[in-house]
PDB file of C-alpha atoms in Angstrom:
ATOM      1  CA  UNK A  14       0.000   0.000   0.000  1.00 75.00           C
ATOM      2  CA  UNK A  15       1.345   3.402  -0.911  1.00 78.00           C
ATOM      3  CA  UNK A  16       1.606   6.074   1.746  1.00 74.00           C
ATOM      4  CA  UNK A  17      -1.331   8.497   1.563  1.00 79.00           C
ATOM      5  CA  UNK A  18       0.109  11.315   3.658  1.00 79.00           C
ATOM      6  CA  UNK A  19       3.370  13.158   3.154  1.00 82.00           C
ATOM      7  CA  UNK A  20       6.339  12.521   5.412  1.00 84.00           C
ATOM      8  CA  UNK A  21       7.270  16.207   5.404  1.00 86.00           C
ATOM      9  CA  UNK A  22       4.442  18.690   5.485  1.00 84.00           C
ATOM     10  CA  UNK A  23       6.784  21.590   4.704  1.00 81.00           C
ATOM     11  CA  UNK A  24       7.972  21.074   1.140  1.00 82.00           C
ATOM     12  CA  UNK A  25      10.427  23.971   1.479  1.00 91.00           C
ATOM     13  CA  UNK A  26      13.477  21.931   2.483  1.00 92.00           C
ATOM     14  CA  UNK A  27      15.504  25.073   3.114  1.00 92.00           C
ATOM     15  CA  UNK A  28      13.167  25.808   6.045  1.00 93.00           C
ATOM     16  CA  UNK A  29      14.550  22.799   7.919  1.00 95.00           C
ATOM     17  CA  UNK A  30      16.489  23.987  10.999  1.00 95.00           C
ATOM     18  CA  UNK A  31      19.157  21.330  10.342  1.00 96.00           C
ATOM     19  CA  UNK A  32      19.394  21.988   6.608  1.00 95.00           C
ATOM     20  CA  UNK A  33      17.951  20.561   3.419  1.00 95.00           C
ATOM     21  CA  UNK A  34      20.086  17.394   3.637  1.00 95.00           C
ATOM     22  CA  UNK A  35      18.543  16.579   7.026  1.00 95.00           C
ATOM     23  CA  UNK A  36      15.061  17.108   5.588  1.00 95.00           C
ATOM     24  CA  UNK A  37      15.821  14.834   2.629  1.00 93.00           C
ATOM     25  CA  UNK A  38      17.163  12.110   4.936  1.00 94.00           C
ATOM     26  CA  UNK A  39      14.077  12.304   7.137  1.00 93.00           C
ATOM     27  CA  UNK A  40      11.824  12.190   4.081  1.00 92.00           C
ATOM     28  CA  UNK A  41      13.626   9.114   2.716  1.00 92.00           C
ATOM     29  CA  UNK A  42      14.326   7.192   5.935  1.00 91.00           C
ATOM     30  CA  UNK A  43      11.769   8.454   8.454  1.00 88.00           C
ATOM     31  CA  UNK A  44      14.365   9.573  10.989  1.00 91.00           C
ATOM     32  CA  UNK A  45      17.235  11.978  11.442  1.00 94.00           C
ATOM     33  CA  UNK A  46      19.929  11.250  13.997  1.00 94.00           C
ATOM     34  CA  UNK A  47      21.546  14.102  15.940  1.00 93.00           C
ATOM     35  CA  UNK A  48      24.375  12.337  17.800  1.00 90.00           C
ATOM     36  CA  UNK A  49      25.498  15.344  19.852  1.00 92.00           C
ATOM     37  CA  UNK A  50      22.203  17.157  20.318  1.00 96.00           C
ATOM     38  CA  UNK A  51      22.700  17.289  24.090  1.00 97.00           C
ATOM     39  CA  UNK A  52      26.027  18.151  25.663  1.00 97.00           C
ATOM     40  CA  UNK A  53      27.684  15.835  28.175  1.00 97.00           C
ATOM     41  CA  UNK A  54      26.663  18.249  30.955  1.00 98.00           C
ATOM     42  CA  UNK A  55      23.021  18.261  29.808  1.00 98.00           C
ATOM     43  CA  UNK A  56      23.005  14.456  29.805  1.00 97.00           C
ATOM     44  CA  UNK A  57      24.602  14.439  33.268  1.00 98.00           C
ATOM     45  CA  UNK A  58      21.832  16.731  34.568  1.00 98.00           C
ATOM     46  CA  UNK A  59      19.182  14.337  33.206  1.00 97.00           C
ATOM     47  CA  UNK A  60      20.968  11.318  34.681  1.00 96.00           C
ATOM     48  CA  UNK A  61      21.097  12.995  38.096  1.00 97.00           C
ATOM     49  CA  UNK A  62      17.426  13.891  37.822  1.00 97.00           C
ATOM     50  CA  UNK A  63      16.525  10.288  36.933  1.00 95.00           C
ATOM     51  CA  UNK A  64      18.469   9.095  39.968  1.00 94.00           C
ATOM     52  CA  UNK A  65      16.770  11.678  42.210  1.00 95.00           C
ATOM     53  CA  UNK A  66      13.293  10.679  41.047  1.00 93.00           C
ATOM     54  CA  UNK A  67      14.082   6.983  41.429  1.00 90.00           C
ATOM     55  CA  UNK A  68      15.365   7.350  44.994  1.00 91.00           C
ATOM     56  CA  UNK A  69      13.186  10.156  46.413  1.00 92.00           C
ATOM     57  CA  UNK A  70      10.827   8.384  48.830  1.00 89.00           C
ATOM     58  CA  UNK A  71       8.524  11.425  48.950  1.00 90.00           C
ATOM     59  CA  UNK A  72       7.717  10.949  45.263  1.00 89.00           C
ATOM     60  CA  UNK A  73       6.370   7.420  45.864  1.00 86.00           C
ATOM     61  CA  UNK A  74       3.021   8.952  46.773  1.00 86.00           C
ATOM     62  CA  UNK A  75       2.582  10.513  43.333  1.00 90.00           C
ATOM     63  CA  UNK A  76       0.113   8.692  41.099  1.00 91.00           C
ATOM     64  CA  UNK A  77       2.459   9.246  38.126  1.00 92.00           C
ATOM     65  CA  UNK A  78       5.065   6.967  39.684  1.00 92.00           C
ATOM     66  CA  UNK A  79       4.627   3.196  39.303  1.00 89.00           C
ATOM     67  CA  UNK A  80       6.746   0.631  41.140  1.00 86.00           C
ATOM     68  CA  UNK A  81       7.524  -2.912  40.078  1.00 83.00           C
ATOM     69  CA  UNK A  82       4.771  -5.400  40.972  1.00 83.00           C
ATOM     70  CA  UNK A  83       5.265  -6.594  44.532  1.00 83.00           C
ATOM     71  CA  UNK A  84       7.743  -3.819  45.345  1.00 80.00           C
ATOM     72  CA  UNK A  85       7.463  -0.445  46.995  1.00 78.00           C
ATOM     73  CA  UNK A  86      11.128   0.388  46.321  1.00 79.00           C
ATOM     74  CA  UNK A  87      11.833  -0.418  42.703  1.00 83.00           C
ATOM     75  CA  UNK A  88      10.495   2.326  40.431  1.00 87.00           C
ATOM     76  CA  UNK A  89       9.340   0.973  37.077  1.00 87.00           C
ATOM     77  CA  UNK A  90       7.738   3.935  35.284  1.00 90.00           C
ATOM     78  CA  UNK A  91       7.153   7.646  35.775  1.00 93.00           C
ATOM     79  CA  UNK A  92       4.319   9.186  33.757  1.00 92.00           C
ATOM     80  CA  UNK A  93       4.037  12.905  32.904  1.00 93.00           C
ATOM     81  CA  UNK A  94       7.623  13.445  33.974  1.00 94.00           C
ATOM     82  CA  UNK A  95       7.765  16.760  32.111  1.00 94.00           C
ATOM     83  CA  UNK A  96       5.094  18.196  34.430  1.00 92.00           C
ATOM     84  CA  UNK A  97       6.954  17.786  37.725  1.00 87.00           C
ATOM     85  CA  UNK A  98      10.611  17.661  36.700  1.00 95.00           C
ATOM     86  CA  UNK A  99      12.197  20.933  35.649  1.00 96.00           C
ATOM     87  CA  UNK A 100      14.996  19.096  33.838  1.00 97.00           C
ATOM     88  CA  UNK A 101      12.650  16.918  31.786  1.00 97.00           C
ATOM     89  CA  UNK A 102      10.283  19.835  31.278  1.00 96.00           C
ATOM     90  CA  UNK A 103      13.198  21.676  29.682  1.00 97.00           C
ATOM     91  CA  UNK A 104      13.835  18.757  27.307  1.00 96.00           C
ATOM     92  CA  UNK A 105      10.151  18.669  26.389  1.00 95.00           C
ATOM     93  CA  UNK A 106      10.350  22.350  25.471  1.00 95.00           C
ATOM     94  CA  UNK A 107      13.798  22.368  23.858  1.00 97.00           C
ATOM     95  CA  UNK A 108      13.761  24.297  20.594  1.00 96.00           C
ATOM     96  CA  UNK A 109      16.489  22.043  19.156  1.00 97.00           C
ATOM     97  CA  UNK A 110      13.869  19.293  19.070  1.00 95.00           C
ATOM     98  CA  UNK A 111      10.654  21.269  18.694  1.00 96.00           C
ATOM     99  CA  UNK A 112      11.792  23.372  15.747  1.00 96.00           C
ATOM    100  CA  UNK A 113      12.618  20.238  13.746  1.00 95.00           C
ATOM    101  CA  UNK A 114       9.308  18.562  14.607  1.00 93.00           C
ATOM    102  CA  UNK A 115       7.400  21.746  13.773  1.00 94.00           C
ATOM    103  CA  UNK A 116       9.178  21.772  10.418  1.00 93.00           C
ATOM    104  CA  UNK A 117       8.232  18.135   9.739  1.00 91.00           C
ATOM    105  CA  UNK A 118       4.576  18.605  10.684  1.00 89.00           C
ATOM    106  CA  UNK A 119       4.257  22.272   9.695  1.00 91.00           C
ATOM    107  CA  UNK A 120       2.048  22.681  12.729  1.00 90.00           C
ATOM    108  CA  UNK A 121       2.115  23.410  16.441  1.00 90.00           C
ATOM    109  CA  UNK A 122       2.792  20.644  18.956  1.00 89.00           C
ATOM    110  CA  UNK A 123       1.665  19.377  22.317  1.00 86.00           C
ATOM    111  CA  UNK A 124       2.726  16.462  24.473  1.00 87.00           C
ATOM    112  CA  UNK A 125      -0.027  13.955  24.926  1.00 82.00           C
ATOM    113  CA  UNK A 126       1.904  11.488  27.048  1.00 83.00           C
ATOM    114  CA  UNK A 127       5.411  11.267  28.443  1.00 90.00           C
ATOM    115  CA  UNK A 128       6.999   8.617  30.558  1.00 88.00           C
ATOM    116  CA  UNK A 129      10.321   7.443  31.820  1.00 92.00           C
ATOM    117  CA  UNK A 130      10.855   3.682  32.066  1.00 88.00           C
ATOM    118  CA  UNK A 131      13.546   2.409  34.390  1.00 85.00           C
ATOM    119  CA  UNK A 132      14.937  -1.032  33.782  1.00 71.00           C
ATOM    120  CA  UNK A 133      17.180  -1.944  36.676  1.00 63.00           C
ATOM    121  CA  UNK A 134      19.650  -4.695  35.878  1.00 67.00           C
ATOM    122  CA  UNK A 135      18.531  -8.145  37.025  1.00 69.00           C
ATOM    123  CA  UNK A 136      15.502  -6.733  38.861  1.00 65.00           C
ATOM    124  CA  UNK A 137      11.920  -6.183  37.924  1.00 61.00           C
ATOM    125  CA  UNK A 138       9.810  -7.476  35.098  1.00 68.00           C
ATOM    126  CA  UNK A 139      10.740  -7.342  31.450  1.00 69.00           C
ATOM    127  CA  UNK A 140       9.695  -4.728  28.901  1.00 66.00           C
ATOM    128  CA  UNK A 141       8.846  -6.629  25.738  1.00 68.00           C
ATOM    129  CA  UNK A 142       8.679  -4.799  22.418  1.00 67.00           C
ATOM    130  CA  UNK A 143       5.200  -3.384  21.982  1.00 67.00           C
ATOM    131  CA  UNK A 144       3.195  -0.486  20.625  1.00 71.00           C
ATOM    132  CA  UNK A 145       1.792   2.017  23.104  1.00 72.00           C
ATOM    133  CA  UNK A 146      -0.703   3.580  20.713  1.00 70.00           C
ATOM    134  CA  UNK A 147      -3.505   1.108  21.414  1.00 73.00           C
ATOM    135  CA  UNK A 148      -3.258   1.572  25.179  1.00 73.00           C
ATOM    136  CA  UNK A 149      -2.876   5.337  25.011  1.00 70.00           C
ATOM    137  CA  UNK A 150      -5.734   5.592  22.520  1.00 71.00           C
ATOM    138  CA  UNK A 151      -8.173   3.567  24.632  1.00 76.00           C
ATOM    139  CA  UNK A 152      -7.100   4.562  28.150  1.00 74.00           C
ATOM    140  CA  UNK A 153      -5.897   8.126  27.627  1.00 71.00           C
ATOM    141  CA  UNK A 154      -7.894   9.308  24.625  1.00 70.00           C
ATOM    142  CA  UNK A 155      -4.869   9.858  22.405  1.00 66.00           C
ATOM    143  CA  UNK A 156      -6.143  10.727  18.934  1.00 60.00           C
TER     144      UNK A 156
END
């Protein structure tokens, strides 16, 4: 079946914030890799924030935080992390990402769902490959 919708909604490749070559690659391959988008310090800030959220006992009361089945210690998932973490909120609003996505869609954006999954080594249940759309569509009303 041939694709009905365009990959890039902005046909003006020169409007791409990372250049026309990036737009062509995304159009052809469906992705564009930015290997050094975040600096080492920015990544370190996010790693520290992940550690803080995982170990902060006061956060265990938040409904967005889910622990492993049968455990009150081992954090499995944090939903809506951008709403209560300044560091992840900054990533969610980073123009280095948003400008490219706005170019691709030629439209404004919003976050419907965010989450952070922890997978501690040798602990907790597995995360098999899956698609979240069905769950988010039915349970959260994602269009």
